[in-house]
């Protein structure tokens, strides 16, 4: 920590950002801020609905509650600082602030990836073993699933943050990104980081492909179980419960894999910035929308809450 404080007292990082002050970029910045506001409100609302409505106190909604919390923290890690820098004209971020951004981002992306994978297992159990579902997905198992997701992500984030922030940095410390992105920061290090970059790549492969393999295996089993259902209505209901999760998985894993598993020779700062907006801003906004608008139970809880507010205002 002493090394961090010594460096931060003299050297800040400069974030080049994603927007200039042209009229087009000002409009794009406004769009990003609208998306940020929707993501903020949507995830907070979903967390409150799940907490307040007893009908939503089930394993699936417990996981969804944690997913919304992760999305809420993820969208608040980078966007507020980006907005402050854009509006103030300042591009700097402190050394400690940069380290905190890296730690939070890596932890949350890792935790969310694992949780999405384990949520697929929950859907498999619910559809393939409905009678044993309350036993197989009891409170202890749910807490273990959520706890392991948070733990793996946080450990990964802390290790990468500490290692990256103990590297010596030289030059102007200009980061070609709108937040302290790990791979962009490594380009500014004065020593050879090839070994660490390989370790980071292996970690990314594990944190993305391990839960993704759980998703593939779970949905292969789910598809087999659905095809054996005799009732067409049962098939539709089973597929409907999975469609929201599959949409969230496609968005998250598509952008994360494109960012972290792409060969280095195909990486460009402009592409990295655009893709980062998808998984740090757009996905956290879309998740609560697809899980609420396409879910009758959540919409029912929302209508119930609005009715209570309406009745309360009349009195």
mmCIF file of C-alpha atoms in Angstrom:
data_model
loop_
_atom_site.group_PDB
_atom_site.id
_atom_site.type_symbol
_atom_site.label_atom_id
_atom_site.label_comp_id
_atom_site.label_asym_id
_atom_site.label_seq_id
_atom_site.Cartn_x
_atom_site.Cartn_y
_atom_site.Cartn_z
ATOM 1 C CA UNK A 1 0.000 0.000 0.000
ATOM 2 C CA UNK A 2 2.940 2.326 0.715
ATOM 3 C CA UNK A 3 4.161 1.832 -2.871
ATOM 4 C CA UNK A 4 0.694 2.728 -4.144
ATOM 5 C CA UNK A 5 0.520 5.919 -2.050
ATOM 6 C CA UNK A 6 4.032 7.002 -3.053
ATOM 7 C CA UNK A 7 3.209 6.590 -6.728
ATOM 8 C CA UNK A 8 -0.239 8.144 -6.490
ATOM 9 C CA UNK A 9 1.096 11.272 -4.822
ATOM 10 C CA UNK A 10 3.133 12.168 -7.905
ATOM 11 C CA UNK A 11 1.623 10.343 -10.888
ATOM 12 C CA UNK A 12 -1.958 10.136 -12.094
ATOM 13 C CA UNK A 13 -3.110 8.212 -15.154
ATOM 14 C CA UNK A 14 -4.644 10.042 -18.107
ATOM 15 C CA UNK A 15 -7.767 8.426 -19.584
ATOM 16 C CA UNK A 16 -8.190 9.403 -23.243
ATOM 17 C CA UNK A 17 -11.874 8.463 -23.029
ATOM 18 C CA UNK A 18 -14.243 7.360 -25.744
ATOM 19 C CA UNK A 19 -15.862 10.695 -26.675
ATOM 20 C CA UNK A 20 -14.507 13.958 -28.029
ATOM 21 C CA UNK A 21 -16.472 17.188 -27.638
ATOM 22 C CA UNK A 22 -17.917 17.148 -31.153
ATOM 23 C CA UNK A 23 -21.693 17.468 -31.564
ATOM 24 C CA UNK A 24 -21.986 13.791 -32.616
ATOM 25 C CA UNK A 25 -20.040 12.551 -29.584
ATOM 26 C CA UNK A 26 -22.077 14.799 -27.289
ATOM 27 C CA UNK A 27 -25.229 13.071 -28.536
ATOM 28 C CA UNK A 28 -23.595 9.641 -28.049
ATOM 29 C CA UNK A 29 -22.533 10.640 -24.529
ATOM 30 C CA UNK A 30 -26.144 11.631 -23.784
ATOM 31 C CA UNK A 31 -27.330 8.224 -25.057
ATOM 32 C CA UNK A 32 -24.808 6.440 -22.799
ATOM 33 C CA UNK A 33 -26.018 8.480 -19.813
ATOM 34 C CA UNK A 34 -29.649 7.570 -20.575
ATOM 35 C CA UNK A 35 -28.635 3.889 -20.777
ATOM 36 C CA UNK A 36 -26.736 4.289 -17.475
ATOM 37 C CA UNK A 37 -29.805 5.832 -15.794
ATOM 38 C CA UNK A 38 -32.080 3.046 -17.083
ATOM 39 C CA UNK A 39 -29.568 0.420 -15.889
ATOM 40 C CA UNK A 40 -29.378 2.077 -12.468
ATOM 41 C CA UNK A 41 -33.156 2.379 -12.028
ATOM 42 C CA UNK A 42 -33.934 -1.028 -13.575
ATOM 43 C CA UNK A 43 -31.557 -2.986 -11.358
ATOM 44 C CA UNK A 44 -32.530 -1.114 -8.180
ATOM 45 C CA UNK A 45 -36.220 -1.687 -8.966
ATOM 46 C CA UNK A 46 -35.674 -5.401 -9.646
ATOM 47 C CA UNK A 47 -33.746 -5.840 -6.378
ATOM 48 C CA UNK A 48 -36.566 -4.158 -4.410
ATOM 49 C CA UNK A 49 -39.326 -6.141 -6.161
ATOM 50 C CA UNK A 50 -37.589 -9.449 -5.411
ATOM 51 C CA UNK A 51 -37.011 -8.406 -1.808
ATOM 52 C CA UNK A 52 -40.570 -7.164 -1.180
ATOM 53 C CA UNK A 53 -42.699 -9.775 -3.002
ATOM 54 C CA UNK A 54 -42.874 -13.175 -1.193
ATOM 55 C CA UNK A 55 -43.802 -14.892 -4.488
ATOM 56 C CA UNK A 56 -40.344 -14.062 -5.793
ATOM 57 C CA UNK A 57 -38.530 -15.661 -2.854
ATOM 58 C CA UNK A 58 -37.383 -18.660 -4.924
ATOM 59 C CA UNK A 59 -33.879 -19.832 -5.968
ATOM 60 C CA UNK A 60 -34.168 -18.379 -9.494
ATOM 61 C CA UNK A 61 -35.054 -14.917 -8.196
ATOM 62 C CA UNK A 62 -32.423 -15.125 -5.459
ATOM 63 C CA UNK A 63 -29.816 -15.594 -8.204
ATOM 64 C CA UNK A 64 -31.423 -12.847 -10.270
ATOM 65 C CA UNK A 65 -31.241 -10.540 -7.255
ATOM 66 C CA UNK A 66 -27.480 -11.164 -7.022
ATOM 67 C CA UNK A 67 -27.090 -10.674 -10.784
ATOM 68 C CA UNK A 68 -28.825 -7.293 -10.520
ATOM 69 C CA UNK A 69 -26.535 -6.319 -7.626
ATOM 70 C CA UNK A 70 -23.478 -7.229 -9.715
ATOM 71 C CA UNK A 71 -24.825 -5.259 -12.699
ATOM 72 C CA UNK A 72 -25.565 -2.279 -10.471
ATOM 73 C CA UNK A 73 -22.017 -2.259 -9.094
ATOM 74 C CA UNK A 74 -20.514 -2.860 -12.552
ATOM 75 C CA UNK A 75 -22.270 0.077 -14.196
ATOM 76 C CA UNK A 76 -21.278 2.341 -11.274
ATOM 77 C CA UNK A 77 -17.602 1.351 -11.463
ATOM 78 C CA UNK A 78 -16.743 3.162 -14.697
ATOM 79 C CA UNK A 79 -19.559 5.385 -15.986
ATOM 80 C CA UNK A 80 -19.631 8.054 -13.223
ATOM 81 C CA UNK A 81 -15.881 8.711 -13.577
ATOM 82 C CA UNK A 82 -16.191 8.793 -17.373
ATOM 83 C CA UNK A 83 -19.043 11.299 -17.085
ATOM 84 C CA UNK A 84 -17.155 13.527 -14.626
ATOM 85 C CA UNK A 85 -14.077 13.570 -16.871
ATOM 86 C CA UNK A 86 -16.144 14.344 -19.999
ATOM 87 C CA UNK A 87 -18.165 17.149 -18.381
ATOM 88 C CA UNK A 88 -15.241 18.731 -16.498
ATOM 89 C CA UNK A 89 -12.714 18.401 -19.324
ATOM 90 C CA UNK A 90 -10.329 16.607 -16.948
ATOM 91 C CA UNK A 91 -8.919 13.269 -18.076
ATOM 92 C CA UNK A 92 -6.976 12.223 -14.993
ATOM 93 C CA UNK A 93 -7.576 9.419 -12.514
ATOM 94 C CA UNK A 94 -5.470 8.832 -9.411
ATOM 95 C CA UNK A 95 -3.176 5.833 -9.090
ATOM 96 C CA UNK A 96 -5.276 4.371 -6.253
ATOM 97 C CA UNK A 97 -8.519 5.145 -8.126
ATOM 98 C CA UNK A 98 -7.188 3.278 -11.151
ATOM 99 C CA UNK A 99 -6.326 0.267 -8.992
ATOM 100 C CA UNK A 100 -9.801 0.251 -7.440
ATOM 101 C CA UNK A 101 -11.425 0.382 -10.895
ATOM 102 C CA UNK A 102 -9.402 -2.635 -12.060
ATOM 103 C CA UNK A 103 -10.202 -4.591 -8.899
ATOM 104 C CA UNK A 104 -13.936 -3.948 -9.092
ATOM 105 C CA UNK A 105 -14.204 -4.551 -12.835
ATOM 106 C CA UNK A 106 -12.306 -7.867 -12.864
ATOM 107 C CA UNK A 107 -14.141 -9.070 -9.733
ATOM 108 C CA UNK A 108 -17.616 -8.221 -11.033
ATOM 109 C CA UNK A 109 -17.095 -9.546 -14.572
ATOM 110 C CA UNK A 110 -15.667 -12.789 -13.152
ATOM 111 C CA UNK A 111 -18.441 -13.180 -10.567
ATOM 112 C CA UNK A 112 -21.192 -12.457 -13.089
ATOM 113 C CA UNK A 113 -19.782 -14.942 -15.586
ATOM 114 C CA UNK A 114 -19.716 -17.716 -12.988
ATOM 115 C CA UNK A 115 -23.180 -16.861 -11.665
ATOM 116 C CA UNK A 116 -24.690 -16.950 -15.179
ATOM 117 C CA UNK A 117 -23.161 -20.387 -15.663
ATOM 118 C CA UNK A 118 -24.554 -21.719 -12.390
ATOM 119 C CA UNK A 119 -27.962 -20.166 -13.122
ATOM 120 C CA UNK A 120 -28.097 -22.439 -16.176
ATOM 121 C CA UNK A 121 -27.686 -25.421 -13.835
ATOM 122 C CA UNK A 122 -30.605 -24.076 -11.771
ATOM 123 C CA UNK A 123 -32.804 -23.988 -14.895
ATOM 124 C CA UNK A 124 -31.709 -27.545 -15.764
ATOM 125 C CA UNK A 125 -32.731 -28.841 -12.326
ATOM 126 C CA UNK A 126 -36.048 -26.939 -12.439
ATOM 127 C CA UNK A 127 -37.043 -28.396 -15.827
ATOM 128 C CA UNK A 128 -35.479 -31.880 -15.704
ATOM 129 C CA UNK A 129 -36.169 -32.662 -12.020
ATOM 130 C CA UNK A 130 -39.156 -30.496 -10.998
ATOM 131 C CA UNK A 131 -40.256 -32.777 -8.143
ATOM 132 C CA UNK A 132 -36.794 -32.805 -6.553
ATOM 133 C CA UNK A 133 -36.107 -29.120 -7.274
ATOM 134 C CA UNK A 134 -36.840 -27.823 -3.704
ATOM 135 C CA UNK A 135 -34.452 -30.421 -2.279
ATOM 136 C CA UNK A 136 -31.675 -30.127 -4.875
ATOM 137 C CA UNK A 137 -31.764 -26.299 -4.833
ATOM 138 C CA UNK A 138 -32.279 -25.720 -1.102
ATOM 139 C CA UNK A 139 -31.159 -22.581 0.703
ATOM 140 C CA UNK A 140 -27.715 -23.993 1.548
ATOM 141 C CA UNK A 141 -27.009 -24.895 -2.094
ATOM 142 C CA UNK A 142 -28.190 -21.454 -3.283
ATOM 143 C CA UNK A 143 -25.902 -19.701 -0.800
ATOM 144 C CA UNK A 144 -22.988 -21.914 -1.867
ATOM 145 C CA UNK A 145 -23.603 -21.068 -5.544
ATOM 146 C CA UNK A 146 -23.771 -17.319 -4.903
ATOM 147 C CA UNK A 147 -20.908 -17.374 -2.388
ATOM 148 C CA UNK A 148 -18.583 -19.278 -4.742
ATOM 149 C CA UNK A 149 -19.409 -16.882 -7.607
ATOM 150 C CA UNK A 150 -18.546 -13.830 -5.497
ATOM 151 C CA UNK A 151 -15.464 -15.503 -3.961
ATOM 152 C CA UNK A 152 -13.855 -16.606 -7.253
ATOM 153 C CA UNK A 153 -14.476 -13.193 -8.812
ATOM 154 C CA UNK A 154 -13.165 -11.216 -5.834
ATOM 155 C CA UNK A 155 -10.018 -13.358 -5.464
ATOM 156 C CA UNK A 156 -9.290 -12.990 -9.192
ATOM 157 C CA UNK A 157 -9.877 -9.225 -9.022
ATOM 158 C CA UNK A 158 -7.701 -8.690 -5.944
ATOM 159 C CA UNK A 159 -4.785 -10.719 -7.315
ATOM 160 C CA UNK A 160 -4.803 -8.944 -10.687
ATOM 161 C CA UNK A 161 -5.231 -5.519 -9.074
ATOM 162 C CA UNK A 162 -2.312 -5.970 -6.646
ATOM 163 C CA UNK A 163 0.043 -7.340 -9.312
ATOM 164 C CA UNK A 164 -0.790 -4.680 -11.920
ATOM 165 C CA UNK A 165 -0.480 -1.803 -9.470
ATOM 166 C CA UNK A 166 2.951 -2.943 -8.245
ATOM 167 C CA UNK A 167 4.420 -2.769 -11.755
ATOM 168 C CA UNK A 168 6.646 0.248 -12.528
ATOM 169 C CA UNK A 169 5.057 2.680 -14.989
ATOM 170 C CA UNK A 170 6.910 5.145 -17.174
ATOM 171 C CA UNK A 171 6.246 7.861 -19.708
ATOM 172 C CA UNK A 172 3.101 9.973 -19.766
ATOM 173 C CA UNK A 173 0.842 7.233 -18.351
ATOM 174 C CA UNK A 174 -1.777 7.804 -21.042
ATOM 175 C CA UNK A 175 -4.405 5.030 -21.069
ATOM 176 C CA UNK A 176 -6.187 4.724 -24.435
ATOM 177 C CA UNK A 177 -9.538 3.811 -22.871
ATOM 178 C CA UNK A 178 -12.401 5.401 -20.894
ATOM 179 C CA UNK A 179 -11.507 3.482 -17.715
ATOM 180 C CA UNK A 180 -8.470 1.701 -16.274
ATOM 181 C CA UNK A 181 -8.745 -1.426 -18.364
ATOM 182 C CA UNK A 182 -6.200 -4.073 -17.413
ATOM 183 C CA UNK A 183 -4.769 -4.857 -20.867
ATOM 184 C CA UNK A 184 -4.568 -1.167 -21.842
ATOM 185 C CA UNK A 185 -2.663 -0.437 -18.626
ATOM 186 C CA UNK A 186 -0.086 -3.189 -19.236
ATOM 187 C CA UNK A 187 1.084 -1.346 -22.378
ATOM 188 C CA UNK A 188 2.462 1.419 -20.106
ATOM 189 C CA UNK A 189 4.579 -0.858 -17.895
ATOM 190 C CA UNK A 190 8.361 -0.388 -18.150
ATOM 191 C CA UNK A 191 9.250 -4.079 -17.713
ATOM 192 C CA UNK A 192 8.382 -7.228 -19.653
ATOM 193 C CA UNK A 193 4.853 -8.375 -18.709
ATOM 194 C CA UNK A 194 4.511 -11.258 -21.178
ATOM 195 C CA UNK A 195 4.400 -13.910 -18.417
ATOM 196 C CA UNK A 196 1.707 -12.023 -16.500
ATOM 197 C CA UNK A 197 -0.278 -11.464 -19.708
ATOM 198 C CA UNK A 198 -0.231 -15.226 -20.344
ATOM 199 C CA UNK A 199 -1.429 -15.852 -16.769
ATOM 200 C CA UNK A 200 -4.228 -13.299 -17.259
ATOM 201 C CA UNK A 201 -5.219 -15.002 -20.513
ATOM 202 C CA UNK A 202 -5.369 -18.411 -18.790
ATOM 203 C CA UNK A 203 -7.499 -16.885 -16.000
ATOM 204 C CA UNK A 204 -9.851 -15.374 -18.593
ATOM 205 C CA UNK A 205 -10.143 -18.709 -20.394
ATOM 206 C CA UNK A 206 -11.048 -20.445 -17.128
ATOM 207 C CA UNK A 207 -13.428 -17.731 -15.857
ATOM 208 C CA UNK A 208 -15.263 -17.617 -19.204
ATOM 209 C CA UNK A 209 -15.063 -21.102 -20.694
ATOM 210 C CA UNK A 210 -15.666 -23.059 -17.460
ATOM 211 C CA UNK A 211 -19.091 -21.487 -16.745
ATOM 212 C CA UNK A 212 -19.838 -21.416 -20.492
ATOM 213 C CA UNK A 213 -19.291 -25.198 -20.617
ATOM 214 C CA UNK A 214 -21.769 -25.550 -17.711
ATOM 215 C CA UNK A 215 -24.276 -23.514 -19.747
ATOM 216 C CA UNK A 216 -23.805 -25.657 -22.872
ATOM 217 C CA UNK A 217 -24.126 -28.911 -20.880
ATOM 218 C CA UNK A 218 -27.177 -27.646 -18.935
ATOM 219 C CA UNK A 219 -29.045 -26.474 -22.012
ATOM 220 C CA UNK A 220 -28.243 -29.660 -23.916
ATOM 221 C CA UNK A 221 -29.913 -31.564 -21.061
ATOM 222 C CA UNK A 222 -32.776 -29.040 -20.940
ATOM 223 C CA UNK A 223 -33.404 -29.433 -24.682
ATOM 224 C CA UNK A 224 -33.513 -33.200 -24.264
ATOM 225 C CA UNK A 225 -35.959 -32.897 -21.373
ATOM 226 C CA UNK A 226 -38.192 -30.428 -23.255
ATOM 227 C CA UNK A 227 -38.402 -32.689 -26.317
ATOM 228 C CA UNK A 228 -39.684 -35.491 -24.094
ATOM 229 C CA UNK A 229 -42.503 -33.333 -22.686
ATOM 230 C CA UNK A 230 -45.851 -34.445 -24.091
ATOM 231 C CA UNK A 231 -47.728 -31.189 -23.608
ATOM 232 C CA UNK A 232 -47.068 -28.340 -26.068
ATOM 233 C CA UNK A 233 -47.967 -25.828 -23.356
ATOM 234 C CA UNK A 234 -45.386 -27.381 -21.000
ATOM 235 C CA UNK A 235 -42.751 -27.102 -23.729
ATOM 236 C CA UNK A 236 -43.527 -23.422 -24.297
ATOM 237 C CA UNK A 237 -43.442 -22.694 -20.560
ATOM 238 C CA UNK A 238 -40.116 -24.516 -20.157
ATOM 239 C CA UNK A 239 -38.541 -22.670 -23.089
ATOM 240 C CA UNK A 240 -39.936 -19.330 -21.876
ATOM 241 C CA UNK A 241 -38.206 -19.726 -18.498
ATOM 242 C CA UNK A 242 -34.890 -20.233 -20.304
ATOM 243 C CA UNK A 243 -35.177 -17.581 -23.022
ATOM 244 C CA UNK A 244 -34.387 -14.629 -20.739
ATOM 245 C CA UNK A 245 -31.333 -16.366 -19.303
ATOM 246 C CA UNK A 246 -30.097 -17.344 -22.770
ATOM 247 C CA UNK A 247 -30.431 -13.726 -23.950
ATOM 248 C CA UNK A 248 -28.412 -12.477 -20.959
ATOM 249 C CA UNK A 249 -25.784 -15.199 -21.505
ATOM 250 C CA UNK A 250 -25.426 -14.372 -25.213
ATOM 251 C CA UNK A 251 -24.898 -10.659 -24.535
ATOM 252 C CA UNK A 252 -22.439 -11.141 -21.665
ATOM 253 C CA UNK A 253 -20.339 -13.974 -23.058
ATOM 254 C CA UNK A 254 -20.357 -12.651 -26.619
ATOM 255 C CA UNK A 255 -18.796 -9.320 -25.648
ATOM 256 C CA UNK A 256 -16.526 -10.725 -22.886
ATOM 257 C CA UNK A 257 -15.071 -13.429 -25.146
ATOM 258 C CA UNK A 258 -14.569 -10.932 -27.973
ATOM 259 C CA UNK A 259 -12.675 -8.662 -25.572
ATOM 260 C CA UNK A 260 -10.502 -11.081 -23.621
ATOM 261 C CA UNK A 261 -10.077 -14.172 -25.818
ATOM 262 C CA UNK A 262 -9.275 -12.372 -29.065
ATOM 263 C CA UNK A 263 -5.659 -12.726 -30.349
ATOM 264 C CA UNK A 264 -3.619 -9.605 -29.584
ATOM 265 C CA UNK A 265 -2.856 -8.860 -33.237
ATOM 266 C CA UNK A 266 -6.569 -8.320 -33.858
ATOM 267 C CA UNK A 267 -7.030 -5.917 -30.954
ATOM 268 C CA UNK A 268 -7.500 -2.189 -31.620
ATOM 269 C CA UNK A 269 -8.225 0.478 -28.974
ATOM 270 C CA UNK A 270 -11.306 1.758 -30.830
ATOM 271 C CA UNK A 271 -12.872 -1.730 -30.982
ATOM 272 C CA UNK A 272 -12.000 -2.403 -27.325
ATOM 273 C CA UNK A 273 -13.713 0.802 -26.216
ATOM 274 C CA UNK A 274 -16.933 0.097 -28.117
ATOM 275 C CA UNK A 275 -17.124 -3.525 -26.926
ATOM 276 C CA UNK A 276 -16.419 -2.407 -23.336
ATOM 277 C CA UNK A 277 -19.486 -0.148 -23.483
ATOM 278 C CA UNK A 278 -21.544 -3.251 -24.312
ATOM 279 C CA UNK A 279 -20.552 -5.356 -21.300
ATOM 280 C CA UNK A 280 -20.064 -2.549 -18.747
ATOM 281 C CA UNK A 281 -23.069 -0.347 -19.635
ATOM 282 C CA UNK A 282 -25.462 -1.925 -22.149
ATOM 283 C CA UNK A 283 -25.684 -5.444 -20.654
ATOM 284 C CA UNK A 284 -26.447 -4.144 -17.121
ATOM 285 C CA UNK A 285 -29.320 -2.131 -18.649
ATOM 286 C CA UNK A 286 -30.707 -4.982 -20.766
ATOM 287 C CA UNK A 287 -30.608 -7.677 -18.056
ATOM 288 C CA UNK A 288 -33.337 -6.205 -15.802
ATOM 289 C CA UNK A 289 -35.461 -5.416 -18.872
ATOM 290 C CA UNK A 290 -35.390 -8.926 -20.329
ATOM 291 C CA UNK A 291 -35.929 -10.517 -16.926
ATOM 292 C CA UNK A 292 -38.896 -8.253 -16.151
ATOM 293 C CA UNK A 293 -40.675 -7.519 -19.446
ATOM 294 C CA UNK A 294 -40.551 -11.204 -20.439
ATOM 295 C CA UNK A 295 -41.452 -12.504 -16.988
ATOM 296 C CA UNK A 296 -45.078 -12.572 -15.827
ATOM 297 C CA UNK A 297 -44.170 -13.025 -12.144
ATOM 298 C CA UNK A 298 -41.928 -9.949 -12.079
ATOM 299 C CA UNK A 299 -44.478 -7.894 -14.015
ATOM 300 C CA UNK A 300 -47.148 -9.085 -11.567
ATOM 301 C CA UNK A 301 -45.012 -7.937 -8.635
ATOM 302 C CA UNK A 302 -44.483 -4.576 -10.350
ATOM 303 C CA UNK A 303 -48.236 -4.102 -10.934
ATOM 304 C CA UNK A 304 -48.909 -5.053 -7.318
ATOM 305 C CA UNK A 305 -46.371 -2.484 -6.119
ATOM 306 C CA UNK A 306 -47.841 0.233 -8.357
ATOM 307 C CA UNK A 307 -51.361 -0.569 -7.087
ATOM 308 C CA UNK A 308 -50.148 -0.175 -3.491
ATOM 309 C CA UNK A 309 -48.601 3.186 -4.381
ATOM 310 C CA UNK A 310 -51.809 4.299 -6.111
ATOM 311 C CA UNK A 311 -53.983 3.291 -3.150
ATOM 312 C CA UNK A 312 -51.561 4.975 -0.740
ATOM 313 C CA UNK A 313 -51.616 8.236 -2.709
ATOM 314 C CA UNK A 314 -55.444 8.272 -2.732
ATOM 315 C CA UNK A 315 -55.535 8.098 1.055
#
